[in-house]
Short mmCIF file of C-alpha atoms in Angstrom, two decimals:
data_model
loop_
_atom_site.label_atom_id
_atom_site.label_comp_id
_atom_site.label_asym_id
_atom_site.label_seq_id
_atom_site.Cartn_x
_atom_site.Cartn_y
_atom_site.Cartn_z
CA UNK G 25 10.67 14.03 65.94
CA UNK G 26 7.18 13.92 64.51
CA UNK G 27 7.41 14.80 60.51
CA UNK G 28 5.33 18.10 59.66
CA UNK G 29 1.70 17.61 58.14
CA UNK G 30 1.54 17.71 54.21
CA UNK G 31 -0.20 20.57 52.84
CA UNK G 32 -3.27 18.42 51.82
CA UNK G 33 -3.63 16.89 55.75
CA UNK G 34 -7.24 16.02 56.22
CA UNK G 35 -8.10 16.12 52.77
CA UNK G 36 -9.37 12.44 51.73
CA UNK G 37 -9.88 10.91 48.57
CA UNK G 38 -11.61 7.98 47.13
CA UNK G 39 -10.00 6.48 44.25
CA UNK G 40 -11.70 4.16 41.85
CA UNK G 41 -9.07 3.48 39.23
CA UNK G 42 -6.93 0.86 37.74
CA UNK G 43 -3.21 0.80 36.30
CA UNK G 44 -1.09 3.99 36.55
CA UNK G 45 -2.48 7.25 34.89
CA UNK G 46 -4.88 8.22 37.49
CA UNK G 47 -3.56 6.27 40.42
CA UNK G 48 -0.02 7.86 40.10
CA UNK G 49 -2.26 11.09 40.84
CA UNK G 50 -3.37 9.60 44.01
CA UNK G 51 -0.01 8.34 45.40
CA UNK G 52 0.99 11.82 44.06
CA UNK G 53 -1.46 13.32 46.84
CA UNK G 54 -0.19 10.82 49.48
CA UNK G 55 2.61 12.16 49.53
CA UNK G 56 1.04 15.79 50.00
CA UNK G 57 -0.36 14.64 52.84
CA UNK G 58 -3.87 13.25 51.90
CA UNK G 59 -5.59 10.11 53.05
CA UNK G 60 -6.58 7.97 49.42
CA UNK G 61 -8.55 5.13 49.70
CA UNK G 62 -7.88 3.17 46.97
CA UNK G 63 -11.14 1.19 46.04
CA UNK G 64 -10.31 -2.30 44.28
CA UNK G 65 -12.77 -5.49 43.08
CA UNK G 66 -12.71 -7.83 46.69
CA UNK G 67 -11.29 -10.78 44.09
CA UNK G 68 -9.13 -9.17 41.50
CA UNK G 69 -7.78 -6.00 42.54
CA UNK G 70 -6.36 -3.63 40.50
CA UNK G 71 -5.44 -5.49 37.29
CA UNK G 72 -1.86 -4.02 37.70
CA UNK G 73 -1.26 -5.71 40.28
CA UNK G 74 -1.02 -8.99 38.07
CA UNK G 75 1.11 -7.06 35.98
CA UNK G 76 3.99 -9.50 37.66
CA UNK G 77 2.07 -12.73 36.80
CA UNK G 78 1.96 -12.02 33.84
CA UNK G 79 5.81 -11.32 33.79
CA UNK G 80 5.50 -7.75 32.35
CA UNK G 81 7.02 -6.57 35.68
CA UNK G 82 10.25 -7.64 37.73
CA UNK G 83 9.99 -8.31 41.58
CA UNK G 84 12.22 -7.65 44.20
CA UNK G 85 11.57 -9.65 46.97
CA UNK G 86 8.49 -10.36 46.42
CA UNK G 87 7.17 -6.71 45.88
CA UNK G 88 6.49 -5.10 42.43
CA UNK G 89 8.30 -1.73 42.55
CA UNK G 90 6.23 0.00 39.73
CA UNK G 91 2.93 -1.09 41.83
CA UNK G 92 4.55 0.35 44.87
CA UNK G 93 5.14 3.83 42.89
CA UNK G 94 2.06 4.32 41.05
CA UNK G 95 0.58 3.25 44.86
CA UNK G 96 2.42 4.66 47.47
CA UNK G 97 0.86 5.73 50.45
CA UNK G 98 -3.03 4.49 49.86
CA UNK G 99 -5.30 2.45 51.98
CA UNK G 100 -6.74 -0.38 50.21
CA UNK G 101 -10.23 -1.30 50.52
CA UNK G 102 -12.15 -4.33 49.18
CA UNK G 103 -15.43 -3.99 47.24
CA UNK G 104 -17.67 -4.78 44.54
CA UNK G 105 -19.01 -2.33 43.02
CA UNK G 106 -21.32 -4.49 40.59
CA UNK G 107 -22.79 -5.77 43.91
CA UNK G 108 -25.88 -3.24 45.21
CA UNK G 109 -24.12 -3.75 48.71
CA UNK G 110 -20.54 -2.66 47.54
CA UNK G 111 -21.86 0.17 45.63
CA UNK G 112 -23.77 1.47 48.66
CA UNK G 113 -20.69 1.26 50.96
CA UNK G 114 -19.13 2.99 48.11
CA UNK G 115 -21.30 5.85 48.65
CA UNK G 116 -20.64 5.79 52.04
CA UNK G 117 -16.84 6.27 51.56
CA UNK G 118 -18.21 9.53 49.27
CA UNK G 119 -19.98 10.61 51.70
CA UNK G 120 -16.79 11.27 53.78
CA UNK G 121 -14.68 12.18 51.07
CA UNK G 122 -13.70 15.42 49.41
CA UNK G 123 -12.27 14.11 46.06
CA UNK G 124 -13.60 11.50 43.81
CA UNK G 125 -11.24 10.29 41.47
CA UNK G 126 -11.42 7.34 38.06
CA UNK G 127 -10.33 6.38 35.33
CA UNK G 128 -13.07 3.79 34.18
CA UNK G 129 -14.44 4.69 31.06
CA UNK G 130 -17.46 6.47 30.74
CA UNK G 131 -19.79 4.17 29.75
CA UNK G 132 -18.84 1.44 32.67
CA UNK G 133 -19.18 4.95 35.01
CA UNK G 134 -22.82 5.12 34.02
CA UNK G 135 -23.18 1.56 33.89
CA UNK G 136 -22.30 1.06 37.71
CA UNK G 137 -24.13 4.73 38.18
CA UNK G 138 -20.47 6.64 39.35
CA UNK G 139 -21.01 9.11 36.56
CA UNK G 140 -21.21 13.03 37.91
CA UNK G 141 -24.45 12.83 39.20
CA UNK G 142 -24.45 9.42 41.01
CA UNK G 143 -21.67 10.87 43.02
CA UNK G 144 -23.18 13.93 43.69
CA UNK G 145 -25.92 12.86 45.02
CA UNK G 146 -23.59 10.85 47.25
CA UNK G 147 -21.85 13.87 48.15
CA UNK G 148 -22.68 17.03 46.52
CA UNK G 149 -19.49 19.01 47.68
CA UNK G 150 -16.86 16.41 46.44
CA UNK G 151 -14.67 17.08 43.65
CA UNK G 152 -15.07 14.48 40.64
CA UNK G 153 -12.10 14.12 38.76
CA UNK G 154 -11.86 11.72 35.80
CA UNK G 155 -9.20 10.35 33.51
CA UNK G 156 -9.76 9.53 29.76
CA UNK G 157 -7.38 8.23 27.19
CA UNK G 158 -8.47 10.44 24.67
CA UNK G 159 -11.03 13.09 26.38
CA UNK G 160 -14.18 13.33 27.60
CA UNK G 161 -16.01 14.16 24.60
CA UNK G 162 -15.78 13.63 20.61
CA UNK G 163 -16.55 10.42 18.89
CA UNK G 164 -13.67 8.98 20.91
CA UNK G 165 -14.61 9.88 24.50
CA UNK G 166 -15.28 6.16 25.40
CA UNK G 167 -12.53 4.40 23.95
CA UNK G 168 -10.28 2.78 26.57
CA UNK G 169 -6.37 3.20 26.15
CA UNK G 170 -3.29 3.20 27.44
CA UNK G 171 -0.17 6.00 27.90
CA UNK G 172 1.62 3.96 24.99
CA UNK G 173 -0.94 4.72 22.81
CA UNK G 174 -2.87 7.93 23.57
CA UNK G 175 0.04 9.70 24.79
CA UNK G 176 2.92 8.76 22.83
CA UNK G 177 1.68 7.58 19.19
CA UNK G 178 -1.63 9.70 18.72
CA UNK G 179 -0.18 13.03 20.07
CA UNK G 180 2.69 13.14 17.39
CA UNK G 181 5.49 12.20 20.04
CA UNK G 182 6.27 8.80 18.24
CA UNK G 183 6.87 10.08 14.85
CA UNK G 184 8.33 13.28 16.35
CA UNK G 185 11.26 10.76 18.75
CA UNK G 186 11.30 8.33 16.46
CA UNK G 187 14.72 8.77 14.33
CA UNK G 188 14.48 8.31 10.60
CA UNK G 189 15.40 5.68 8.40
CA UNK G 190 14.53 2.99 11.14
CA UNK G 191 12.36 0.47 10.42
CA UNK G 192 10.01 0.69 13.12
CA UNK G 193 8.68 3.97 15.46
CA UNK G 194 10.47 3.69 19.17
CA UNK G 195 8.53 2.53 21.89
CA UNK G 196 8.35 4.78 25.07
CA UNK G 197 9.12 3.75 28.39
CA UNK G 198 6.98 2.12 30.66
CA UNK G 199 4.45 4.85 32.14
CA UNK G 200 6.09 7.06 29.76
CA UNK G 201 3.05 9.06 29.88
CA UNK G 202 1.26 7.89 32.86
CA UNK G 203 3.58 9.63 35.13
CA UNK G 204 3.58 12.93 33.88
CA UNK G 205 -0.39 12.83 33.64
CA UNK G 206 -1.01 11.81 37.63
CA UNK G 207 1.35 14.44 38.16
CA UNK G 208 -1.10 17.24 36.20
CA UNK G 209 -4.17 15.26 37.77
CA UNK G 210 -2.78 16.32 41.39
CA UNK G 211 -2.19 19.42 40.23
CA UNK G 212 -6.15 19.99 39.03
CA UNK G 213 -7.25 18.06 42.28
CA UNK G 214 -5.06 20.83 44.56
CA UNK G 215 -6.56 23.56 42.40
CA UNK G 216 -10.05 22.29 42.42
CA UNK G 217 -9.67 22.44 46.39
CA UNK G 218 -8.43 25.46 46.89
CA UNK G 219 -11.39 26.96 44.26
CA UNK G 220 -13.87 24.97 46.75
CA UNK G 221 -12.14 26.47 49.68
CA UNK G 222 -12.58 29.72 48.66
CA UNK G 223 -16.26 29.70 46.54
CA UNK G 224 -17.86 26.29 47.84
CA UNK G 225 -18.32 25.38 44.57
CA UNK G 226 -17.10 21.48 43.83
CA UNK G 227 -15.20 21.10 40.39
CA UNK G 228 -16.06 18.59 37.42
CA UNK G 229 -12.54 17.65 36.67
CA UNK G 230 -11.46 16.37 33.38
CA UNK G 231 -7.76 15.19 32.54
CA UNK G 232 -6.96 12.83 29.08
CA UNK G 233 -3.47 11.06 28.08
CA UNK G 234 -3.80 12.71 24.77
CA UNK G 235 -3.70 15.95 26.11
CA UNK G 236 -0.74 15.71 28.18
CA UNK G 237 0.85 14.00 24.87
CA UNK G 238 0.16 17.83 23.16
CA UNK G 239 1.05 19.77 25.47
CA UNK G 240 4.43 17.80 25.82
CA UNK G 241 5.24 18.47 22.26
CA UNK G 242 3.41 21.76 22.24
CA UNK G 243 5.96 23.52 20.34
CA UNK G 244 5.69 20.90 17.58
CA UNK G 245 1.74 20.82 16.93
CA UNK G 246 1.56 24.52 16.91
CA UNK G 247 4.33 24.37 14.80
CA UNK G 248 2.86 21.95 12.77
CA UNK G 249 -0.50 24.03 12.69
CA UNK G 250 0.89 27.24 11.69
CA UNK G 251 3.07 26.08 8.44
CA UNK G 252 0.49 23.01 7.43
CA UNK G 253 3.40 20.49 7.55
CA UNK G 254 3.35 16.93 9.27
CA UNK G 255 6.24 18.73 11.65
CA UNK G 256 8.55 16.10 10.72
CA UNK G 257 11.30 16.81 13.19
CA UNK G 258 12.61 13.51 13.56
CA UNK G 259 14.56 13.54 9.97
CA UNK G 260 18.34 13.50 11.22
CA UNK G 261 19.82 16.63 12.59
CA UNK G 262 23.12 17.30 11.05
CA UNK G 263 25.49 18.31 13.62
CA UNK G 264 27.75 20.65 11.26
CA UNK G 265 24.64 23.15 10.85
CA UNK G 266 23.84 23.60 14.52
CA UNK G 267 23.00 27.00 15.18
CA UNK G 268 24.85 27.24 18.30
CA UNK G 269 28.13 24.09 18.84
CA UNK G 270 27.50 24.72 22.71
CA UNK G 271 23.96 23.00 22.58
CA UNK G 272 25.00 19.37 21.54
CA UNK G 273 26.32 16.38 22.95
CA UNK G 274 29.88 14.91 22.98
CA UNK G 275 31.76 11.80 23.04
CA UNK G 276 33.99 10.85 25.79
CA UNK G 277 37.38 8.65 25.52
CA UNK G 278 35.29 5.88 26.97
CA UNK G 279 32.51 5.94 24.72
CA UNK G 280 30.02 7.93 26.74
CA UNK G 281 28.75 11.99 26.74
CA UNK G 282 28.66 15.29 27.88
CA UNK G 283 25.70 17.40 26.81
CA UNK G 284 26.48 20.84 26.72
CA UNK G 285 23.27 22.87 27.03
CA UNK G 286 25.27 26.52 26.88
CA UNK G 287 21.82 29.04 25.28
CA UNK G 288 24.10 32.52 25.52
CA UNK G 289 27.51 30.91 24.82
CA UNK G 290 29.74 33.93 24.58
CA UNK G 291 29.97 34.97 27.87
CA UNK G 292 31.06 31.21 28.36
CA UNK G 293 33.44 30.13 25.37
CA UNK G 294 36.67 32.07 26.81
CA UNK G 295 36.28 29.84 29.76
CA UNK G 296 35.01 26.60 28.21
CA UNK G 297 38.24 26.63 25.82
CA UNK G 298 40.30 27.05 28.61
CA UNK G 299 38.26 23.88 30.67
CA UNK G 300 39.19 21.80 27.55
CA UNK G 301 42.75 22.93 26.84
CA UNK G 302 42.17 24.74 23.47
CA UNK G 303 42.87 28.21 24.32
CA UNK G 304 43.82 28.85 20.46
CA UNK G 305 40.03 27.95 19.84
CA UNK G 306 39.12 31.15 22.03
CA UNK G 307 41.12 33.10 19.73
CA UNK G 308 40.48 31.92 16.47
CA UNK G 309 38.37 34.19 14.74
CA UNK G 310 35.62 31.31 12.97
CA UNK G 311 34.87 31.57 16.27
CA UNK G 312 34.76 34.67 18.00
CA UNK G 313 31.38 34.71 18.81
CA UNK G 314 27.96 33.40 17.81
CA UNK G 315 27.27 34.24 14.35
CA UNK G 316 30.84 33.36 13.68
CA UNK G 317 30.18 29.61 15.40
CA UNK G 318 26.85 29.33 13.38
CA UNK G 319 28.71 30.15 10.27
CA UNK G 320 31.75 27.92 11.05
CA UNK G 321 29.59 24.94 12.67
CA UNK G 322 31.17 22.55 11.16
CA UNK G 323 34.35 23.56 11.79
CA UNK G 324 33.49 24.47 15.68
CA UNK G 325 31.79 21.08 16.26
CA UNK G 326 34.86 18.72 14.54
CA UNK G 327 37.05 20.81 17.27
CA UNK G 328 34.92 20.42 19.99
CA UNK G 329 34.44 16.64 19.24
CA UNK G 330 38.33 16.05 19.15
CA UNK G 331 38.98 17.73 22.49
CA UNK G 332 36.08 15.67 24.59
CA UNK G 333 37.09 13.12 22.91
CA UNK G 334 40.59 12.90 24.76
CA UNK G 335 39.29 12.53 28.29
CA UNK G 336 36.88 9.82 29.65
CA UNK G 337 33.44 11.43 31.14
CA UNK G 338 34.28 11.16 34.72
CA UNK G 339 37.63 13.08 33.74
CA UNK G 340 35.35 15.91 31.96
CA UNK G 341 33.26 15.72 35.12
CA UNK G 342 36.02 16.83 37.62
CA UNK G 343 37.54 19.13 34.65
CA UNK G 344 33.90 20.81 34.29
CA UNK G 345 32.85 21.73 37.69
CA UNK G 346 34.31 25.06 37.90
CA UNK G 347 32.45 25.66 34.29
CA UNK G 348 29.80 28.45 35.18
CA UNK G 349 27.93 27.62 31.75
CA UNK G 350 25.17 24.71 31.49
CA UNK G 351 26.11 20.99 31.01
CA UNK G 352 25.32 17.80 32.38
CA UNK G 353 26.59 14.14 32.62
CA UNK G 354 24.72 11.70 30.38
CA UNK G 355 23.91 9.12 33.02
CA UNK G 356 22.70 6.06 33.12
CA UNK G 357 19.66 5.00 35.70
CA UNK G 358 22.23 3.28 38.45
CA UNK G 359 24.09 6.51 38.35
CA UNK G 360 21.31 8.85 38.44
CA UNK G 361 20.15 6.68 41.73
CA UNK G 362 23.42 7.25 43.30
CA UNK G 363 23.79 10.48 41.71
CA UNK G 364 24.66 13.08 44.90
CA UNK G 365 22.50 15.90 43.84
CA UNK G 366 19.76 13.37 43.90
CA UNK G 367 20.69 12.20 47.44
CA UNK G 368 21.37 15.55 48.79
CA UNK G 369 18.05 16.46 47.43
CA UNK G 370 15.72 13.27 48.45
CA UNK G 371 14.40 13.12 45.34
CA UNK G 372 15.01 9.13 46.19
CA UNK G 373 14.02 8.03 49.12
CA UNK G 374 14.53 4.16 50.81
CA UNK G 375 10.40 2.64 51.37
CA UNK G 376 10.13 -0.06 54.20
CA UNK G 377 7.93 -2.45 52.84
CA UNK G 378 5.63 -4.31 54.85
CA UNK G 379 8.39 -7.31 54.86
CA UNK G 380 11.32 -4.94 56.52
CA UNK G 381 13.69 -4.10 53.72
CA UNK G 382 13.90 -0.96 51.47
CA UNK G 383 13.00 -0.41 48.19
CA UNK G 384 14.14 2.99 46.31
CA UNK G 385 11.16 5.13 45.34
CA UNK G 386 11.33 8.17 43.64
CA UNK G 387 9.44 10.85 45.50
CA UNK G 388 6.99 13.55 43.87
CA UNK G 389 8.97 16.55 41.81
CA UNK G 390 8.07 19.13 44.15
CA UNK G 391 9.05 19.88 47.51
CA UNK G 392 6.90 21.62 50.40
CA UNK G 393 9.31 24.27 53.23
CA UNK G 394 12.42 22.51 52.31
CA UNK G 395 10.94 18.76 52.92
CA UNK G 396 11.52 16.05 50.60
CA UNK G 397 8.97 13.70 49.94
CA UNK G 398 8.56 11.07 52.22
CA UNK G 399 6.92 8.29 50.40
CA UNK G 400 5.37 4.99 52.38
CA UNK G 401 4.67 1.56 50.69
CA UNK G 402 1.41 0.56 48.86
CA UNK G 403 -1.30 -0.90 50.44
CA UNK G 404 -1.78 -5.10 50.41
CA UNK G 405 -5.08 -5.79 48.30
CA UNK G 406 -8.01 -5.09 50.80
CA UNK G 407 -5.43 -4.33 53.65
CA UNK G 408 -7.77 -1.74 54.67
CA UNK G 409 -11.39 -2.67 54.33
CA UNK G 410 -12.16 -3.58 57.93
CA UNK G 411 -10.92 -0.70 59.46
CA UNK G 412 -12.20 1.81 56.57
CA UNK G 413 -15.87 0.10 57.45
CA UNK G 414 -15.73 0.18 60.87
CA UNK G 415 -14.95 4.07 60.84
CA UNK G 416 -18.21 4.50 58.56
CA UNK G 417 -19.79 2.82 61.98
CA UNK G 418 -20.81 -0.68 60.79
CA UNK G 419 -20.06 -3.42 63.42
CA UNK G 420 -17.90 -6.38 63.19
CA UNK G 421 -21.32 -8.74 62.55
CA UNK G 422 -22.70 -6.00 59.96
CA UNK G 423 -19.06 -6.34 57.88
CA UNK G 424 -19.20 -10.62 58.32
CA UNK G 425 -22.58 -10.26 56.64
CA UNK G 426 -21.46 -8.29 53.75
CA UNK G 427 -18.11 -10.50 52.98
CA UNK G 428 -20.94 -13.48 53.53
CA UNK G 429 -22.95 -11.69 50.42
CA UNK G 430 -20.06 -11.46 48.65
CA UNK G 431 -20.07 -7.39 48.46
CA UNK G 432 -16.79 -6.66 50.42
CA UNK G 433 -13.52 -8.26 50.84
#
């Protein structure tokens, strides 16, 4: 059986970007069903791609899984852009394209004439979409930067995750912020279509790390804002003054957790004493009901603690299922791959690479009528500059000239 059309199925996009932030948006928009042609130097490629050379990512087989992620699904085509022949194949490519998306920074935009108006006058229905580390305006606008540090240490999150009394702020993890930006990025680009669709008018586009680092932690700036304090939230949280015992985690026999995430508890604490074998606790009257808990916290949270501590997690996990309140395993990665929500769900799917094995790939957060995601395998570098060229109508000799000249792949 032939699998359905995404709901962005003739839509193409040309994609002049490097590393993750903006790229993840266009494997994002792969997988909803639009053609990206990802548009890399004929000699370098994208400079994540020699992210493995340099040892900063692991290989399977001879493939680079976070390249295959943050490129899923695009066409790759070969040129040089610095080269007056690559640029005007560029435009070409515009010319057939209804998004235009980058990440290069502003001034190197103007510099190789890809700014707003260059590409309009390419194309002047296509959507231009650009990624910034820190904005498209302000004395900053042309800095270059990276998810680790416009996301994560100059929108608070750092000093807001980063416990107290340790020596040195916590890193995030790799794409940490990357991944959740594409994500908004294909959001905008869907949006931006759909206003085109319906007014003709093309949108300017404008999407920075820093900004999805505030509105992440939201809550915190505003916060932050509204009481003039450095909302300095990561000072330790004292477990015996929790407002409500049922929104913490707890230690297993064997050393691992249960994170109980209960918001309106009472309905749920007859039952949850029962789950753990403490029907006294239901009856006891420190803890009758919320603002008894939140009085007795201390109390609440030392019984809570010795009762999960008696059984090992995957114990709690059979004992919990029939528990209608909120909670959730604390997994690690290799369980949350095998986890069978996950599978049942596709939110994992197994990519044939261009070798014939699988790689797991985690597919976009949303689904479309009930359809997972169904992911395919980044492109080779230039794997698809012959065939993108000869659908703009140049001939075989016309592309040999232009790899002679040095302008395509």
């Amino acid at each position: 059986m032939t699998a359905a059309p995404g709901p962005l199925a003739g839509v193409r996009v040309v994609e002049v970007a490097s590393h993750v932030f903006v790229p993840m948006a266009g494997a994002v928009l792969t997988e909803w069903g639009a053609e990206v042609l990802k548009v890399e130097h004929p000699e370098t490629g994208d400079p994540y791609r020699s992210l493995v050379t340099a040892g900063l990512h692991n290989v399977y087989r001879g493939v680079d899984p976070f390249f295959q992620s943050a490129n899923r699904g695009k066409r790759s085509v070969g040129l040089d852009l610095k080269h007056p022949d690559g640029r005007r194949l560029l435009g070409r490519l515009v010319e057939t394209a209804d998004v235009f998306v980058t990440n290069l920074r502003l001034s190197t935009l103007r510099r190789l004439r890809l700014d707003v108006d260059d590409v309009r006058r390419d194309n002047p229905a296509v959507i231009y979409v650009r990624g910034t580390a820190f904005g498209a305006r302000g004395p900053d606008a042309d800095r270059g930067g990276y998810d680790t540090g416009a996301y994560w240490a100059r929108s608070g999150m750092q000093h807001l995750l980063s416990p107290a009394g340790e020596p040195w702020p916590g890193p995030p993890r790799p794409a940490f912020g990357d991944v959740v930006g594409g994500l908004a990025v294909a959001g905008a680009v869907s949006t931006a279509l759909y206003r085109r669709e319906r007014t003709g008018e093309p949108s300017v586009v404008d999407a920075a790390l820093l900004a999805c680092g505030l509105w992440q932690v939201q809550p915190d700036v505003v916060n932050a804002g509204l009481a003039a304090t450095d909302g300095a939230t990561s000072a330790p949280r004292d477990r015996a003054s929790v407002w409500n015992p049922l929104m913490l985690p707890y230690r297993t026999a064997d050393g691992r957790f249960v994170a109980l995430m209960v918001l309106a508890p009472d309905p749920h604490w007859p039952r949850l004493c029962e789950v753990l074998g403490r029907q006294e606790l239901a009856e006891d009257p420190r803890f009758a009901d919320l603002a008894a808990r939140r009085t007795h916290a201390a109390e609440c949270v030392a019984a809570l603690d010795a009762a999960f501590a008696e059984r090992t997690l995957a114990e709690w996990t059979r004992a919990l299922a029939g528990f209608d309140g909120e909670w959730a395993p604390v997994q690690t990665p290799a369980e949350v791959h095998d986890d069978e929500q996950v599978r049942a769900n596709g939110f994992v799917a197994d990519v044939e690479m261009a070798g014939g094995f699988g790689l797991p790939m985690v597919t976009t957060p949303v689904q479309f009528d009930g359809r997972p995601g169904r992911p395919t395998r980044a492109p080779e570098h230039g794997e698809h500059t012959e065939a993108a060229l000869l659908e703009l109508g140049l001939t075989w000799a016309e592309i040999a000239e232009f790899k002679d000249r040095g302008a395509v792949q």
